[in-house]
Amino acid sequence: MNHKRYIFVISLFLILCGTIFGDEVKWLAIGSLHDWFSSAGCEREVGRRHLISDQQDGLRWDAQFPYQDCKAAKGLWIGCRNYYDPLVDKTFGYKVVHIGPRVLNEENEILPVEFKLYGRFDHPTVIVDGIPACNTTYMDMVDEVIDTLKADRMLYNVVNTSIGITITRKIYAFSNQYHDNYFIYDYVFKNTGIYDKEGHRHEQTLQDVVIFFQYRYSPCRETGPYGYYWMPQNTSWGRNTVNDVVGHREPIGEPFRAIFAWKGKHSAWNAPGDCIGEPNIGSEYVAADGRLGAPQFCGVVVIHADKSPHDTTDDIYQPMTTWYIDSDHPRNSGNDQFNEEYMAEEYELMTRGHAPKTHAEEVGDGNADEFGATAGGYSSTQGFGPYTLEPGDSIHIVLAEAVAGLSRKSAVEIGRLWYKWAYEGYTGPFELPDGSTTNDGNEYKNAWVFTGKDSLFETFRRAIANYKSGFNIPQPPPPPDLFVVESGGDRIRLTWSDNAEAWPNFRGYRIYRAIHRPDTFYQLIFECGEGTAHPEIVHEFDDMTALRGFNYYYYITSFDDGSTNDIAPGVPLESSKFYTMTNEPAFLRRPPGLSLEDIRVVPNPYNIRARELQYGAGGPDRIMFLNIPPFCIIRIYTERGDLIKTIVHDDGSGDEAWESVTSSRQLVVSGLYIAHFEVTRDYYDPETGELLYRKGDQTIRKFIIIR
């Protein structure tokens, strides 16, 4: 199937089925891994907004940076044999109900009951210049605070199904910096007999119940068409995703039972070496710099699976199915809980067992996109069972889903060095992870990318240990519950609350700052507390190093003394940056000028070739009007007198920014422009009482733009 037909099919499917999509969505977004979840019990393809551009949507790591989505779709099927269906008064040889990977029917198949987000504390209030300014405002909507909760967040979800099984899932998220890149899923599948919206029950024993998960991974969005598009379109839905399995062969369960995935080689790669890690080779949307755009490894580890409803010890032989599946398999679309032929075929997929060779072994060293006669690539599966569930019986399954790999900083540094080898003649030496060296830049790149597998496995171990401890991992102090950033004339002032100081072993606060954009690297600019340069605890900091015309973003953390850190003893545990990271810019706001003669246009001329030297990436097309009246209208005209932009300046400051865009959202061309300033109200000097500006006063300034 070519990509145009592929998109058409998905679009048609969403149009036809959209009327039975009514699920609610909530986020877990307080650690480095962010994801959205559906009240339906699983997250189907493009299920959050039903947009094709969301082909990769969710499972974002490191979520601070743009387009880090690794998830294309998930599916959860529940099947059994010889099921009497009271909905149609018929016995089916095989009965299967479906949540995803593309289909969801909430009218008579999947029936959400409860969906709530609990928090150990609510997210802080973050304000920049009077505006709510943190992503938690809409991505961390806590329904109820439970201060005894051991996790930072718990998403609670109950779903009835037309097969008479009720799904209860609890999803836990943590902000401890050594545990913030995984979620723990605690499932209970109970034979309640409830089969419709009205809550009618039909008590029957369910034979050979199988619980079947599908995971369609595609790490990550940044490199494909819905990011910066330096990789082919089919990478977005996982055509070159490689899937692997551990723990299904002798010795069973070693090192654990898990499926995992990464981006493999692609036949369309037209640069030196191969595309492991998908280095940025440039596109019409982004300049080439070699940055590794897909260093993530993602997967799911099994922590516990009941042997039976009456033997709740962990069954190391579960999951019984880990076969990889064509993501475009006919049974992944158009599912029908009353179609006997379809359900028999689905049940066979759910009970296939383990493939003689994993997908990764089949692909080997070849191009992943050339394996198999499919356009959609392959997904991983986990099938648990078969179980016999009498009325009231339940099965308990616990999983952890994680993403890990090279840090963003390492992805940039390693990718840049690879780029020097690939395009600039650099011959090394390159240091490999084991301390040896090579002169092959591609070997260097790949060796570092595949350390992501080790990172993922270490994450799995931490998740398992966390669950088995009863979630008794050490917690960092909570963040300040109020963080306020105020732009000033010669400084940016930050203030915060003191609630974190009641935490045992609290030590102090740290403030980090980014310039231009919030989705970039932050620098530590201030800390206070014992052992720092400012041992006295304070609740106010003035950033005096900010420069006029630049955008600044901040976050504050509280940290402890490191005495409870069981992974890196002595290293302080720190509250998550995502709780207080601002998403609105702060910038210097100078007092108004003393007269119309003081007005300046900066830069003048504006030259596109010097854009990075002017106001940087945060304002590449920015022109500043400085020392202006506190209340005025700025009208911008072309040389021939066409009005192209009107700006109402009414914040009382002496600065106003214009991004070189007309009222019709067009970027202006080279030429001479005229800025007309008209005072809109009388203004008196607050100290002397002298009238500085009279309503109706006017002046103009000419400036030049060179593109």
mmCIF file of N, CA and C in Angstrom, residues 521-605:
data_model
loop_
_atom_site.group_PDB
_atom_site.id
_atom_site.type_symbol
_atom_site.label_atom_id
_atom_site.label_comp_id
_atom_site.label_asym_id
_atom_site.label_seq_id
_atom_site.Cartn_x
_atom_site.Cartn_y
_atom_site.Cartn_z
ATOM 1 N N PHE A 521 18.109 23.622 25.892
ATOM 2 C CA PHE A 521 18.901 23.336 27.078
ATOM 3 C C PHE A 521 18.809 24.484 28.079
ATOM 4 N N TYR A 522 18.712 24.115 29.351
ATOM 5 C CA TYR A 522 18.648 25.083 30.447
ATOM 6 C C TYR A 522 19.984 25.092 31.192
ATOM 7 N N GLN A 523 20.307 26.253 31.759
ATOM 8 C CA GLN A 523 21.511 26.408 32.568
ATOM 9 C C GLN A 523 21.110 26.746 34.003
ATOM 10 N N LEU A 524 21.820 26.163 34.946
ATOM 11 C CA LEU A 524 21.619 26.518 36.348
ATOM 12 C C LEU A 524 22.156 27.928 36.566
ATOM 13 N N ILE A 525 21.302 28.851 37.049
ATOM 14 C CA ILE A 525 21.755 30.230 37.247
ATOM 15 C C ILE A 525 21.730 30.661 38.709
ATOM 16 N N PHE A 526 21.096 29.847 39.573
ATOM 17 C CA PHE A 526 21.053 30.225 40.987
ATOM 18 C C PHE A 526 20.679 29.007 41.811
ATOM 19 N N GLU A 527 21.292 28.871 42.980
ATOM 20 C CA GLU A 527 20.850 27.895 43.963
ATOM 21 C C GLU A 527 21.115 28.450 45.350
ATOM 22 N N CYS A 528 20.282 28.055 46.268
ATOM 23 C CA CYS A 528 20.453 28.469 47.651
ATOM 24 C C CYS A 528 20.231 27.271 48.556
ATOM 25 N N GLY A 529 20.849 27.314 49.709
ATOM 26 C CA GLY A 529 20.742 26.220 50.667
ATOM 27 C C GLY A 529 22.113 25.790 51.131
ATOM 28 N N GLU A 530 22.132 24.989 52.147
ATOM 29 C CA GLU A 530 23.388 24.537 52.740
ATOM 30 C C GLU A 530 24.282 23.875 51.700
ATOM 31 N N GLY A 531 25.558 24.277 51.677
ATOM 32 C CA GLY A 531 26.512 23.709 50.738
ATOM 33 C C GLY A 531 26.566 24.408 49.405
ATOM 34 N N THR A 532 25.744 25.468 49.202
ATOM 35 C CA THR A 532 25.760 26.227 47.957
ATOM 36 C C THR A 532 26.428 27.583 48.188
ATOM 37 N N ALA A 533 26.574 28.347 47.115
ATOM 38 C CA ALA A 533 27.163 29.681 47.226
ATOM 39 C C ALA A 533 26.261 30.635 47.993
ATOM 40 N N HIS A 534 24.992 30.274 48.138
ATOM 41 C CA HIS A 534 24.022 31.103 48.879
ATOM 42 C C HIS A 534 23.387 30.218 49.946
ATOM 43 N N PRO A 535 24.051 30.006 51.068
ATOM 44 C CA PRO A 535 23.556 29.050 52.077
ATOM 45 C C PRO A 535 22.233 29.447 52.720
ATOM 46 N N GLU A 536 21.896 30.730 52.680
ATOM 47 C CA GLU A 536 20.631 31.166 53.272
ATOM 48 C C GLU A 536 19.471 30.842 52.329
ATOM 49 N N ILE A 537 18.426 30.232 52.873
ATOM 50 C CA ILE A 537 17.237 29.943 52.075
ATOM 51 C C ILE A 537 16.484 31.241 51.806
ATOM 52 N N VAL A 538 16.206 31.506 50.521
ATOM 53 C CA VAL A 538 15.466 32.704 50.129
ATOM 54 C C VAL A 538 14.296 32.278 49.252
ATOM 55 N N HIS A 539 13.414 33.220 48.981
ATOM 56 C CA HIS A 539 12.223 32.947 48.161
ATOM 57 C C HIS A 539 12.055 34.004 47.076
ATOM 58 N N GLU A 540 13.180 34.606 46.698
ATOM 59 C CA GLU A 540 13.160 35.643 45.669
ATOM 60 C C GLU A 540 14.529 35.690 45.013
ATOM 61 N N PHE A 541 14.528 35.871 43.701
ATOM 62 C CA PHE A 541 15.784 36.001 42.961
ATOM 63 C C PHE A 541 15.559 36.957 41.803
ATOM 64 N N ASP A 542 16.490 37.899 41.643
ATOM 65 C CA ASP A 542 16.454 38.837 40.525
ATOM 66 C C ASP A 542 17.475 38.419 39.484
ATOM 67 N N ASP A 543 17.009 38.085 38.295
ATOM 68 C CA ASP A 543 17.911 37.766 37.193
ATOM 69 C C ASP A 543 18.385 39.076 36.577
ATOM 70 N N MET A 544 19.598 39.473 36.926
ATOM 71 C CA MET A 544 20.156 40.743 36.461
ATOM 72 C C MET A 544 20.962 40.584 35.179
ATOM 73 N N THR A 545 21.114 39.360 34.690
ATOM 74 C CA THR A 545 21.933 39.134 33.499
ATOM 75 C C THR A 545 21.104 39.053 32.221
ATOM 76 N N ALA A 546 19.788 39.174 32.331
ATOM 77 C CA ALA A 546 18.932 39.149 31.144
ATOM 78 C C ALA A 546 19.232 40.359 30.263
ATOM 79 N N LEU A 547 19.152 40.154 28.956
ATOM 80 C CA LEU A 547 19.412 41.215 27.994
ATOM 81 C C LEU A 547 18.119 41.639 27.316
ATOM 82 N N ARG A 548 18.063 42.869 26.966
ATOM 83 C CA ARG A 548 16.863 43.436 26.369
ATOM 84 C C ARG A 548 16.605 42.828 24.989
ATOM 85 N N GLY A 549 15.342 42.479 24.732
ATOM 86 C CA GLY A 549 14.944 41.961 23.428
ATOM 87 C C GLY A 549 14.960 40.453 23.312
ATOM 88 N N PHE A 550 15.399 39.754 24.366
ATOM 89 C CA PHE A 550 15.469 38.298 24.337
ATOM 90 C C PHE A 550 14.372 37.689 25.213
ATOM 91 N N ASN A 551 13.920 36.482 24.817
ATOM 92 C CA ASN A 551 12.931 35.741 25.595
ATOM 93 C C ASN A 551 13.640 34.822 26.581
ATOM 94 N N TYR A 552 13.108 34.753 27.800
ATOM 95 C CA TYR A 552 13.702 33.908 28.835
ATOM 96 C C TYR A 552 12.629 33.006 29.444
ATOM 97 N N TYR A 553 13.037 31.751 29.700
ATOM 98 C CA TYR A 553 12.154 30.757 30.295
ATOM 99 C C TYR A 553 12.870 30.162 31.511
ATOM 100 N N TYR A 554 12.091 29.789 32.521
ATOM 101 C CA TYR A 554 12.677 29.355 33.784
ATOM 102 C C TYR A 554 11.949 28.127 34.323
ATOM 103 N N TYR A 555 12.639 27.415 35.207
ATOM 104 C CA TYR A 555 11.961 26.502 36.127
ATOM 105 C C TYR A 555 12.734 26.476 37.432
ATOM 106 N N ILE A 556 12.020 26.145 38.494
ATOM 107 C CA ILE A 556 12.619 26.052 39.821
ATOM 108 C C ILE A 556 12.402 24.648 40.357
ATOM 109 N N THR A 557 13.406 24.118 41.045
ATOM 110 C CA THR A 557 13.270 22.827 41.709
ATOM 111 C C THR A 557 13.644 22.978 43.175
ATOM 112 N N SER A 558 13.112 22.103 43.987
ATOM 113 C CA SER A 558 13.579 21.954 45.363
ATOM 114 C C SER A 558 14.378 20.656 45.421
ATOM 115 N N PHE A 559 15.392 20.607 46.290
ATOM 116 C CA PHE A 559 16.223 19.412 46.362
ATOM 117 C C PHE A 559 16.528 19.065 47.809
ATOM 118 N N ASP A 560 16.877 17.775 48.013
ATOM 119 C CA ASP A 560 17.175 17.321 49.368
ATOM 120 C C ASP A 560 18.681 17.153 49.549
ATOM 121 N N ASP A 561 19.083 16.531 50.649
ATOM 122 C CA ASP A 561 20.506 16.409 50.974
ATOM 123 C C ASP A 561 21.154 15.156 50.393
ATOM 124 N N GLY A 562 20.407 14.365 49.627
ATOM 125 C CA GLY A 562 20.967 13.176 49.000
ATOM 126 C C GLY A 562 21.055 11.962 49.902
ATOM 127 N N SER A 563 20.614 12.077 51.148
ATOM 128 C CA SER A 563 20.778 10.979 52.099
ATOM 129 C C SER A 563 19.860 9.803 51.817
ATOM 130 N N THR A 564 18.780 10.010 51.064
ATOM 131 C CA THR A 564 17.851 8.910 50.786
ATOM 132 C C THR A 564 18.051 8.308 49.400
ATOM 133 N N ASN A 565 18.982 8.838 48.622
ATOM 134 C CA ASN A 565 19.185 8.360 47.256
ATOM 135 C C ASN A 565 19.806 6.965 47.284
ATOM 136 N N ASP A 566 19.043 5.959 46.862
ATOM 137 C CA ASP A 566 19.520 4.581 46.911
ATOM 138 C C ASP A 566 20.194 4.140 45.621
ATOM 139 N N ILE A 567 20.189 4.975 44.607
ATOM 140 C CA ILE A 567 20.838 4.644 43.345
ATOM 141 C C ILE A 567 22.179 5.364 43.205
ATOM 142 N N ALA A 568 22.219 6.633 43.559
ATOM 143 C CA ALA A 568 23.463 7.407 43.540
ATOM 144 C C ALA A 568 23.596 8.099 44.893
ATOM 145 N N PRO A 569 24.031 7.358 45.924
ATOM 146 C CA PRO A 569 24.076 7.915 47.276
ATOM 147 C C PRO A 569 24.825 9.246 47.336
ATOM 148 N N GLY A 570 24.202 10.191 48.034
ATOM 149 C CA GLY A 570 24.787 11.509 48.188
ATOM 150 C C GLY A 570 24.339 12.516 47.160
ATOM 151 N N VAL A 571 23.814 12.044 46.033
ATOM 152 C CA VAL A 571 23.316 12.957 45.006
ATOM 153 C C VAL A 571 21.909 13.404 45.389
ATOM 154 N N PRO A 572 21.665 14.713 45.482
ATOM 155 C CA PRO A 572 20.329 15.173 45.892
ATOM 156 C C PRO A 572 19.234 14.696 44.952
ATOM 157 N N LEU A 573 18.098 14.333 45.517
ATOM 158 C CA LEU A 573 16.894 14.114 44.726
ATOM 159 C C LEU A 573 16.226 15.463 44.517
ATOM 160 N N GLU A 574 15.747 15.671 43.315
ATOM 161 C CA GLU A 574 15.286 17.001 42.902
ATOM 162 C C GLU A 574 13.875 16.898 42.348
ATOM 163 N N SER A 575 13.032 17.861 42.678
ATOM 164 C CA SER A 575 11.666 17.856 42.144
ATOM 165 C C SER A 575 11.707 17.996 40.621
ATOM 166 N N SER A 576 10.690 17.499 39.965
ATOM 167 C CA SER A 576 10.674 17.487 38.506
ATOM 168 C C SER A 576 10.609 18.899 37.934
ATOM 169 N N LYS A 577 11.401 19.123 36.882
ATOM 170 C CA LYS A 577 11.387 20.419 36.208
ATOM 171 C C LYS A 577 10.043 20.695 35.547
ATOM 172 N N PHE A 578 9.314 19.636 35.187
ATOM 173 C CA PHE A 578 8.072 19.835 34.442
ATOM 174 C C PHE A 578 6.970 20.457 35.300
ATOM 175 N N TYR A 579 7.123 20.396 36.614
ATOM 176 C CA TYR A 579 6.118 21.015 37.476
ATOM 177 C C TYR A 579 6.108 22.532 37.356
ATOM 178 N N THR A 580 7.260 23.154 37.079
ATOM 179 C CA THR A 580 7.336 24.624 37.119
ATOM 180 C C THR A 580 7.908 25.242 35.854
ATOM 181 N N MET A 581 8.182 24.451 34.830
ATOM 182 C CA MET A 581 8.792 24.987 33.610
ATOM 183 C C MET A 581 7.827 25.941 32.909
ATOM 184 N N THR A 582 8.263 27.163 32.698
ATOM 185 C CA THR A 582 7.380 28.169 32.110
ATOM 186 C C THR A 582 7.273 27.978 30.603
ATOM 187 N N ASN A 583 6.110 28.270 30.054
ATOM 188 C CA ASN A 583 5.927 28.212 28.606
ATOM 189 C C ASN A 583 5.557 29.560 28.004
ATOM 190 N N GLU A 584 5.617 30.610 28.813
ATOM 191 C CA GLU A 584 5.448 31.982 28.332
ATOM 192 C C GLU A 584 6.755 32.727 28.584
ATOM 193 N N PRO A 585 7.181 33.589 27.643
ATOM 194 C CA PRO A 585 8.467 34.258 27.811
ATOM 195 C C PRO A 585 8.398 35.419 28.801
ATOM 196 N N ALA A 586 9.496 35.584 29.514
ATOM 197 C CA ALA A 586 9.715 36.807 30.283
ATOM 198 C C ALA A 586 10.822 37.580 29.573
ATOM 199 N N PHE A 587 10.771 38.887 29.638
ATOM 200 C CA PHE A 587 11.790 39.704 28.970
ATOM 201 C C PHE A 587 11.836 41.064 29.639
ATOM 202 N N LEU A 588 12.957 41.724 29.468
ATOM 203 C CA LEU A 588 13.115 43.029 30.101
ATOM 204 C C LEU A 588 12.121 44.024 29.538
ATOM 205 N N ARG A 589 11.459 44.721 30.430
ATOM 206 C CA ARG A 589 10.509 45.759 30.042
ATOM 207 C C ARG A 589 11.027 47.067 30.618
ATOM 208 N N ARG A 590 11.602 47.905 29.773
ATOM 209 C CA ARG A 590 12.160 49.165 30.239
ATOM 210 C C ARG A 590 11.048 50.172 30.495
ATOM 211 N N PRO A 591 11.310 51.142 31.370
ATOM 212 C CA PRO A 591 10.331 52.198 31.556
ATOM 213 C C PRO A 591 10.153 52.991 30.267
ATOM 214 N N PRO A 592 9.040 53.702 30.122
ATOM 215 C CA PRO A 592 8.826 54.473 28.895
ATOM 216 C C PRO A 592 9.872 55.567 28.743
ATOM 217 N N GLY A 593 10.090 55.970 27.474
ATOM 218 C CA GLY A 593 10.986 57.089 27.224
ATOM 219 C C GLY A 593 10.416 58.382 27.784
ATOM 220 N N LEU A 594 11.260 59.389 27.868
ATOM 221 C CA LEU A 594 10.829 60.667 28.440
ATOM 222 C C LEU A 594 10.187 61.582 27.412
ATOM 223 N N SER A 595 10.385 61.278 26.130
ATOM 224 C CA SER A 595 9.783 62.105 25.081
ATOM 225 C C SER A 595 9.748 61.315 23.788
ATOM 226 N N LEU A 596 8.994 61.814 22.821
ATOM 227 C CA LEU A 596 8.913 61.147 21.533
ATOM 228 C C LEU A 596 10.261 61.104 20.828
ATOM 229 N N GLU A 597 11.134 62.059 21.147
ATOM 230 C CA GLU A 597 12.448 62.099 20.517
ATOM 231 C C GLU A 597 13.319 60.904 20.920
ATOM 232 N N ASP A 598 12.967 60.248 22.049
ATOM 233 C CA ASP A 598 13.783 59.129 22.532
ATOM 234 C C ASP A 598 13.550 57.836 21.763
ATOM 235 N N ILE A 599 12.488 57.756 20.963
ATOM 236 C CA ILE A 599 12.112 56.497 20.323
ATOM 237 C C ILE A 599 13.212 56.009 19.378
ATOM 238 N N ARG A 600 13.523 54.678 19.491
ATOM 239 C CA ARG A 600 14.500 54.049 18.607
ATOM 240 C C ARG A 600 13.913 52.765 18.017
ATOM 241 N N VAL A 601 14.351 52.423 16.805
ATOM 242 C CA VAL A 601 14.012 51.159 16.155
ATOM 243 C C VAL A 601 15.291 50.321 16.090
ATOM 244 N N VAL A 602 15.242 49.110 16.645
ATOM 245 C CA VAL A 602 16.435 48.266 16.730
ATOM 246 C C VAL A 602 16.080 46.835 16.289
ATOM 247 N N PRO A 603 16.856 46.239 15.363
ATOM 248 C CA PRO A 603 17.987 46.821 14.641
ATOM 249 C C PRO A 603 17.496 47.661 13.466
ATOM 250 N N ASN A 604 18.278 48.556 13.041
ATOM 251 C CA ASN A 604 17.966 49.396 11.888
ATOM 252 C C ASN A 604 19.268 49.734 11.172
ATOM 253 N N PRO A 605 19.508 49.070 10.042
ATOM 254 C CA PRO A 605 18.595 48.172 9.324
ATOM 255 C C PRO A 605 18.550 46.769 9.935
#
